[in-house]
């Protein structure tokens, strides 16, 4: 299936910030080597259950090691590790936004306010997370964050991809109970400390066409 950008997606998500050793974020984070080391700051882990997209429903786990200094001097986040439950999502995501999506199996269990997810890649568990959703989720507008803070950057095959997604929906607090990774296909999350978590029980996301240019 060919599904060019832009995409309009709807689903739910959990986001956790982790304080991890700088060496681990660099060595296991999966970002393009050309970006060098991430600057000081937390890493982000996201779990997303897309109910609607241009390639149908799918689930996703991603890791961002932190912001990086790009050649224009600006700091941007970059997705280092990303796994999805759909081959169509992987093929189109890699082509549209310069990602390195890989297809994995998700075991996602929801019991009350608790979310437990185990992700298997090549028949081995590479990551597992448990989060609790806390309190109410309140509406938030799509333009809450400036575009500069939402712009992500990827490098793939000598090309730089820059894109600025936008999201609106409901936002609430969450608590990270457990996080672990195998250290090879996903970072060793158990080496870090939680710095807070958020729940988005219902969101709409716009993923635009990426701006591309040669990476020198």
PDB file of C-alpha atoms in Angstrom:
ATOM      1  CA  UNK A   1       0.000   0.000   0.000  1.00  0.00           C
ATOM      2  CA  UNK A   2       1.283   3.441  -0.960  1.00  0.00           C
ATOM      3  CA  UNK A   3       0.130   6.104   1.524  1.00  0.00           C
ATOM      4  CA  UNK A   4       1.985   9.384   0.982  1.00  0.00           C
ATOM      5  CA  UNK A   5       1.883  12.197   3.529  1.00  0.00           C
ATOM      6  CA  UNK A   6       0.074  14.013   4.978  1.00  0.00           C
ATOM      7  CA  UNK A   7      -1.605  11.610   7.381  1.00  0.00           C
ATOM      8  CA  UNK A   8      -4.541  12.212   9.693  1.00  0.00           C
ATOM      9  CA  UNK A   9      -4.469   9.877  12.680  1.00  0.00           C
ATOM     10  CA  UNK A  10      -6.629   9.214  15.701  1.00  0.00           C
ATOM     11  CA  UNK A  11      -5.870   7.099  18.737  1.00  0.00           C
ATOM     12  CA  UNK A  12      -4.608   7.061  22.302  1.00  0.00           C
ATOM     13  CA  UNK A  13      -1.092   7.309  23.689  1.00  0.00           C
ATOM     14  CA  UNK A  14       1.109   7.166  26.762  1.00  0.00           C
ATOM     15  CA  UNK A  15       4.287   9.220  27.034  1.00  0.00           C
ATOM     16  CA  UNK A  16       7.010   8.826  29.684  1.00  0.00           C
ATOM     17  CA  UNK A  17      10.112  10.922  30.312  1.00  0.00           C
ATOM     18  CA  UNK A  18      13.170   9.084  31.642  1.00  0.00           C
ATOM     19  CA  UNK A  19      16.479  10.250  33.061  1.00  0.00           C
ATOM     20  CA  UNK A  20      19.026   7.885  31.491  1.00  0.00           C
ATOM     21  CA  UNK A  21      22.837   7.957  31.443  1.00  0.00           C
ATOM     22  CA  UNK A  22      24.151  10.041  28.545  1.00  0.00           C
ATOM     23  CA  UNK A  23      26.312   7.171  27.293  1.00  0.00           C
ATOM     24  CA  UNK A  24      23.301   4.843  27.177  1.00  0.00           C
ATOM     25  CA  UNK A  25      21.151   7.369  25.292  1.00  0.00           C
ATOM     26  CA  UNK A  26      23.939   7.765  22.742  1.00  0.00           C
ATOM     27  CA  UNK A  27      24.971   4.117  22.354  1.00  0.00           C
ATOM     28  CA  UNK A  28      21.538   2.475  22.510  1.00  0.00           C
ATOM     29  CA  UNK A  29      19.264   5.316  21.389  1.00  0.00           C
ATOM     30  CA  UNK A  30      19.340   4.423  17.699  1.00  0.00           C
ATOM     31  CA  UNK A  31      19.589   7.972  16.313  1.00  0.00           C
ATOM     32  CA  UNK A  32      21.558   8.557  13.110  1.00  0.00           C
ATOM     33  CA  UNK A  33      25.310   8.610  13.859  1.00  0.00           C
ATOM     34  CA  UNK A  34      25.621  11.870  11.912  1.00  0.00           C
ATOM     35  CA  UNK A  35      23.705  13.647  14.679  1.00  0.00           C
ATOM     36  CA  UNK A  36      26.346  12.895  17.280  1.00  0.00           C
ATOM     37  CA  UNK A  37      25.355  12.790  20.938  1.00  0.00           C
ATOM     38  CA  UNK A  38      22.037  14.100  22.254  1.00  0.00           C
ATOM     39  CA  UNK A  39      22.276  17.170  24.418  1.00  0.00           C
ATOM     40  CA  UNK A  40      21.457  17.091  28.091  1.00  0.00           C
ATOM     41  CA  UNK A  41      17.858  16.305  28.903  1.00  0.00           C
ATOM     42  CA  UNK A  42      15.395  13.447  29.388  1.00  0.00           C
ATOM     43  CA  UNK A  43      14.655  10.686  26.928  1.00  0.00           C
ATOM     44  CA  UNK A  44      11.073  10.060  25.831  1.00  0.00           C
ATOM     45  CA  UNK A  45       9.259   6.749  25.393  1.00  0.00           C
ATOM     46  CA  UNK A  46       5.887   6.689  23.649  1.00  0.00           C
ATOM     47  CA  UNK A  47       3.263   3.985  23.286  1.00  0.00           C
ATOM     48  CA  UNK A  48       0.560   4.696  20.736  1.00  0.00           C
ATOM     49  CA  UNK A  49      -2.564   2.773  19.789  1.00  0.00           C
ATOM     50  CA  UNK A  50      -3.728   4.255  16.475  1.00  0.00           C
ATOM     51  CA  UNK A  51      -7.358   3.499  15.844  1.00  0.00           C
ATOM     52  CA  UNK A  52      -7.344   5.299  12.501  1.00  0.00           C
ATOM     53  CA  UNK A  53      -4.649   6.163   9.971  1.00  0.00           C
ATOM     54  CA  UNK A  54      -4.026   6.158   6.218  1.00  0.00           C
ATOM     55  CA  UNK A  55      -2.841   2.543   6.553  1.00  0.00           C
ATOM     56  CA  UNK A  56      -5.459   1.380   9.046  1.00  0.00           C
ATOM     57  CA  UNK A  57      -5.173   0.712  12.796  1.00  0.00           C
ATOM     58  CA  UNK A  58      -1.788  -0.177  14.274  1.00  0.00           C
ATOM     59  CA  UNK A  59       0.254   0.075  17.461  1.00  0.00           C
ATOM     60  CA  UNK A  60       3.597   1.780  17.972  1.00  0.00           C
ATOM     61  CA  UNK A  61       6.493   1.992  20.434  1.00  0.00           C
ATOM     62  CA  UNK A  62       9.152   4.659  19.985  1.00  0.00           C
ATOM     63  CA  UNK A  63      12.173   6.082  21.788  1.00  0.00           C
ATOM     64  CA  UNK A  64      13.663   9.551  21.444  1.00  0.00           C
ATOM     65  CA  UNK A  65      17.120   9.839  23.080  1.00  0.00           C
ATOM     66  CA  UNK A  66      16.794  13.607  23.490  1.00  0.00           C
ATOM     67  CA  UNK A  67      17.242  16.760  21.432  1.00  0.00           C
ATOM     68  CA  UNK A  68      20.150  17.025  18.970  1.00  0.00           C
ATOM     69  CA  UNK A  69      22.016  20.015  17.569  1.00  0.00           C
ATOM     70  CA  UNK A  70      21.281  20.133  13.826  1.00  0.00           C
ATOM     71  CA  UNK A  71      23.546  21.790  11.216  1.00  0.00           C
ATOM     72  CA  UNK A  72      21.443  24.986  11.276  1.00  0.00           C
ATOM     73  CA  UNK A  73      22.202  25.306  14.987  1.00  0.00           C
ATOM     74  CA  UNK A  74      18.698  24.459  16.159  1.00  0.00           C
ATOM     75  CA  UNK A  75      17.848  21.787  18.693  1.00  0.00           C
ATOM     76  CA  UNK A  76      15.396  19.158  17.471  1.00  0.00           C
ATOM     77  CA  UNK A  77      14.163  15.835  18.761  1.00  0.00           C
ATOM     78  CA  UNK A  78      14.813  12.770  16.622  1.00  0.00           C
ATOM     79  CA  UNK A  79      13.192   9.350  16.805  1.00  0.00           C
ATOM     80  CA  UNK A  80      15.860   6.713  17.317  1.00  0.00           C
ATOM     81  CA  UNK A  81      13.941   3.468  17.837  1.00  0.00           C
ATOM     82  CA  UNK A  82      10.462   2.836  16.493  1.00  0.00           C
ATOM     83  CA  UNK A  83       8.458  -0.378  16.203  1.00  0.00           C
ATOM     84  CA  UNK A  84       4.978  -0.801  14.733  1.00  0.00           C
ATOM     85  CA  UNK A  85       2.523  -3.646  14.338  1.00  0.00           C
ATOM     86  CA  UNK A  86       1.885  -2.960  10.629  1.00  0.00           C
ATOM     87  CA  UNK A  87       4.110  -3.534   7.605  1.00  0.00           C
ATOM     88  CA  UNK A  88       2.229  -0.817   5.697  1.00  0.00           C
ATOM     89  CA  UNK A  89       2.942   1.646   8.497  1.00  0.00           C
ATOM     90  CA  UNK A  90       6.625   0.704   8.458  1.00  0.00           C
ATOM     91  CA  UNK A  91       7.037   0.983   4.685  1.00  0.00           C
ATOM     92  CA  UNK A  92       5.261   4.317   4.381  1.00  0.00           C
ATOM     93  CA  UNK A  93       6.662   5.838   7.556  1.00  0.00           C
ATOM     94  CA  UNK A  94      10.204   5.121   6.444  1.00  0.00           C
ATOM     95  CA  UNK A  95       9.564   6.526   2.983  1.00  0.00           C
ATOM     96  CA  UNK A  96       7.582   9.613   4.066  1.00  0.00           C
ATOM     97  CA  UNK A  97       9.588  10.779   7.082  1.00  0.00           C
ATOM     98  CA  UNK A  98      12.975   9.048   6.967  1.00  0.00           C
ATOM     99  CA  UNK A  99      12.183   6.804   9.929  1.00  0.00           C
ATOM    100  CA  UNK A 100      13.507   3.349  10.700  1.00  0.00           C
ATOM    101  CA  UNK A 101      10.212   1.668  11.590  1.00  0.00           C
ATOM    102  CA  UNK A 102      10.442  -2.059  12.186  1.00  0.00           C
ATOM    103  CA  UNK A 103       7.569  -4.500  12.459  1.00  0.00           C
ATOM    104  CA  UNK A 104       7.014  -6.111  15.857  1.00  0.00           C
ATOM    105  CA  UNK A 105       4.302  -7.950  17.772  1.00  0.00           C
ATOM    106  CA  UNK A 106       2.473  -6.075  20.526  1.00  0.00           C
ATOM    107  CA  UNK A 107       0.849  -7.673  23.565  1.00  0.00           C
ATOM    108  CA  UNK A 108      -1.166  -4.735  24.927  1.00  0.00           C
ATOM    109  CA  UNK A 109      -3.384  -5.324  27.949  1.00  0.00           C
ATOM    110  CA  UNK A 110      -5.683  -2.749  29.478  1.00  0.00           C
ATOM    111  CA  UNK A 111      -7.112  -3.393  32.932  1.00  0.00           C
ATOM    112  CA  UNK A 112      -8.996  -0.477  34.382  1.00  0.00           C
ATOM    113  CA  UNK A 113      -6.525   2.411  34.448  1.00  0.00           C
ATOM    114  CA  UNK A 114      -3.479   0.175  34.050  1.00  0.00           C
ATOM    115  CA  UNK A 115      -1.803  -0.335  30.670  1.00  0.00           C
ATOM    116  CA  UNK A 116       0.681  -3.201  30.233  1.00  0.00           C
ATOM    117  CA  UNK A 117       2.539  -3.602  26.961  1.00  0.00           C
ATOM    118  CA  UNK A 118       5.167  -6.120  25.870  1.00  0.00           C
ATOM    119  CA  UNK A 119       6.773  -5.799  22.445  1.00  0.00           C
ATOM    120  CA  UNK A 120       8.366  -8.747  20.627  1.00  0.00           C
ATOM    121  CA  UNK A 121      10.754  -8.409  17.695  1.00  0.00           C
ATOM    122  CA  UNK A 122      12.178 -11.430  15.915  1.00  0.00           C
ATOM    123  CA  UNK A 123      10.503 -13.721  18.460  1.00  0.00           C
ATOM    124  CA  UNK A 124      12.093 -12.108  21.506  1.00  0.00           C
ATOM    125  CA  UNK A 125      10.800  -9.582  23.972  1.00  0.00           C
ATOM    126  CA  UNK A 126      12.640  -6.311  23.450  1.00  0.00           C
ATOM    127  CA  UNK A 127      10.629  -3.968  25.692  1.00  0.00           C
ATOM    128  CA  UNK A 128       7.911  -3.993  28.322  1.00  0.00           C
ATOM    129  CA  UNK A 129       6.157  -1.108  30.055  1.00  0.00           C
ATOM    130  CA  UNK A 130       3.455  -0.711  32.675  1.00  0.00           C
ATOM    131  CA  UNK A 131       1.758   2.647  33.216  1.00  0.00           C
ATOM    132  CA  UNK A 132      -1.237   3.796  35.233  1.00  0.00           C
ATOM    133  CA  UNK A 133      -3.519   6.560  34.000  1.00  0.00           C
ATOM    134  CA  UNK A 134      -4.266   9.085  36.759  1.00  0.00           C
ATOM    135  CA  UNK A 135      -7.205  11.400  37.268  1.00  0.00           C
ATOM    136  CA  UNK A 136      -9.235  13.125  34.554  1.00  0.00           C
ATOM    137  CA  UNK A 137      -8.055  13.999  31.059  1.00  0.00           C
ATOM    138  CA  UNK A 138      -8.788  17.565  29.996  1.00  0.00           C
ATOM    139  CA  UNK A 139      -9.069  19.026  26.469  1.00  0.00           C
ATOM    140  CA  UNK A 140      -5.991  20.735  25.077  1.00  0.00           C
ATOM    141  CA  UNK A 141      -5.700  22.791  21.863  1.00  0.00           C
ATOM    142  CA  UNK A 142      -3.543  21.782  18.940  1.00  0.00           C
ATOM    143  CA  UNK A 143      -1.519  24.990  18.930  1.00  0.00           C
ATOM    144  CA  UNK A 144      -0.434  24.755  22.574  1.00  0.00           C
ATOM    145  CA  UNK A 145       3.235  24.228  21.681  1.00  0.00           C
ATOM    146  CA  UNK A 146       5.144  26.447  19.222  1.00  0.00           C
ATOM    147  CA  UNK A 147       6.001  24.855  15.879  1.00  0.00           C
ATOM    148  CA  UNK A 148       9.721  24.993  16.672  1.00  0.00           C
ATOM    149  CA  UNK A 149       9.236  22.737  19.693  1.00  0.00           C
ATOM    150  CA  UNK A 150       7.222  20.221  17.658  1.00  0.00           C
ATOM    151  CA  UNK A 151       9.603  19.932  14.709  1.00  0.00           C
ATOM    152  CA  UNK A 152      11.377  16.568  14.505  1.00  0.00           C
ATOM    153  CA  UNK A 153      14.380  15.668  12.392  1.00  0.00           C
ATOM    154  CA  UNK A 154      15.586  12.408  10.878  1.00  0.00           C
ATOM    155  CA  UNK A 155      18.562  11.484   8.704  1.00  0.00           C
ATOM    156  CA  UNK A 156      18.251   8.575   6.287  1.00  0.00           C
ATOM    157  CA  UNK A 157      20.225   7.692   3.151  1.00  0.00           C
ATOM    158  CA  UNK A 158      22.010  11.036   3.107  1.00  0.00           C
ATOM    159  CA  UNK A 159      18.781  13.029   3.314  1.00  0.00           C
ATOM    160  CA  UNK A 160      17.529  15.184   6.174  1.00  0.00           C
ATOM    161  CA  UNK A 161      13.796  15.005   6.898  1.00  0.00           C
ATOM    162  CA  UNK A 162      12.137  17.771   8.942  1.00  0.00           C
ATOM    163  CA  UNK A 163       8.464  17.608   9.874  1.00  0.00           C
ATOM    164  CA  UNK A 164       6.169  19.352  12.347  1.00  0.00           C
ATOM    165  CA  UNK A 165       3.236  17.230  13.544  1.00  0.00           C
ATOM    166  CA  UNK A 166       0.321  18.776  15.412  1.00  0.00           C
ATOM    167  CA  UNK A 167      -2.020  17.109  17.898  1.00  0.00           C
ATOM    168  CA  UNK A 168      -5.188  17.949  19.793  1.00  0.00           C
ATOM    169  CA  UNK A 169      -7.418  15.955  22.093  1.00  0.00           C
ATOM    170  CA  UNK A 170      -7.511  15.173  25.809  1.00  0.00           C
ATOM    171  CA  UNK A 171      -4.484  15.131  28.122  1.00  0.00           C
ATOM    172  CA  UNK A 172      -4.041  13.715  31.623  1.00  0.00           C
ATOM    173  CA  UNK A 173      -1.378  12.491  34.015  1.00  0.00           C
ATOM    174  CA  UNK A 174       0.059   8.979  34.206  1.00  0.00           C
ATOM    175  CA  UNK A 175       2.579   7.092  36.321  1.00  0.00           C
ATOM    176  CA  UNK A 176       5.294   4.817  34.947  1.00  0.00           C
ATOM    177  CA  UNK A 177       5.310   1.657  37.042  1.00  0.00           C
ATOM    178  CA  UNK A 178       7.799  -0.458  35.107  1.00  0.00           C
ATOM    179  CA  UNK A 179       9.996  -0.032  32.044  1.00  0.00           C
ATOM    180  CA  UNK A 180      12.598  -2.332  30.621  1.00  0.00           C
ATOM    181  CA  UNK A 181      14.423  -2.917  27.357  1.00  0.00           C
ATOM    182  CA  UNK A 182      16.784  -5.584  26.109  1.00  0.00           C
ATOM    183  CA  UNK A 183      19.664  -3.150  25.499  1.00  0.00           C
ATOM    184  CA  UNK A 184      20.087  -4.290  21.900  1.00  0.00           C
ATOM    185  CA  UNK A 185      16.906  -3.556  19.971  1.00  0.00           C
ATOM    186  CA  UNK A 186      15.563  -1.122  22.556  1.00  0.00           C
ATOM    187  CA  UNK A 187      17.413   0.861  25.229  1.00  0.00           C
ATOM    188  CA  UNK A 188      17.879  -0.458  28.749  1.00  0.00           C
ATOM    189  CA  UNK A 189      15.037   1.567  30.223  1.00  0.00           C
ATOM    190  CA  UNK A 190      15.435  -0.072  33.631  1.00  0.00           C
ATOM    191  CA  UNK A 191      18.687   1.866  34.044  1.00  0.00           C
ATOM    192  CA  UNK A 192      16.765   5.137  34.208  1.00  0.00           C
ATOM    193  CA  UNK A 193      14.473   7.040  36.553  1.00  0.00           C
ATOM    194  CA  UNK A 194      11.010   8.253  35.700  1.00  0.00           C
ATOM    195  CA  UNK A 195      10.626  11.999  35.247  1.00  0.00           C
ATOM    196  CA  UNK A 196       6.873  11.954  34.764  1.00  0.00           C
ATOM    197  CA  UNK A 197       4.310  10.570  32.333  1.00  0.00           C
ATOM    198  CA  UNK A 198       1.242  11.710  30.425  1.00  0.00           C
ATOM    199  CA  UNK A 199      -1.816   9.971  29.008  1.00  0.00           C
ATOM    200  CA  UNK A 200      -3.672  10.998  25.862  1.00  0.00           C
ATOM    201  CA  UNK A 201      -6.815   8.849  25.893  1.00  0.00           C
ATOM    202  CA  UNK A 202      -8.179  10.363  22.683  1.00  0.00           C
ATOM    203  CA  UNK A 203      -6.202  12.485  20.228  1.00  0.00           C
ATOM    204  CA  UNK A 204      -6.240  13.658  16.614  1.00  0.00           C
ATOM    205  CA  UNK A 205      -2.851  14.080  14.937  1.00  0.00           C
ATOM    206  CA  UNK A 206      -1.792  15.682  11.677  1.00  0.00           C
ATOM    207  CA  UNK A 207       1.486  14.344  10.264  1.00  0.00           C
ATOM    208  CA  UNK A 208       2.558  16.639   7.415  1.00  0.00           C
ATOM    209  CA  UNK A 209       4.722  16.197   4.356  1.00  0.00           C
ATOM    210  CA  UNK A 210       8.385  16.278   5.394  1.00  0.00           C
ATOM    211  CA  UNK A 211      10.771  18.955   4.181  1.00  0.00           C
ATOM    212  CA  UNK A 212      13.780  17.170   2.725  1.00  0.00           C
ATOM    213  CA  UNK A 213      17.287  18.347   1.892  1.00  0.00           C
ATOM    214  CA  UNK A 214      20.704  16.736   1.503  1.00  0.00           C
ATOM    215  CA  UNK A 215      22.507  16.221   4.806  1.00  0.00           C
ATOM    216  CA  UNK A 216      26.030  17.561   4.630  1.00  0.00           C
TER     217      UNK A 216
END
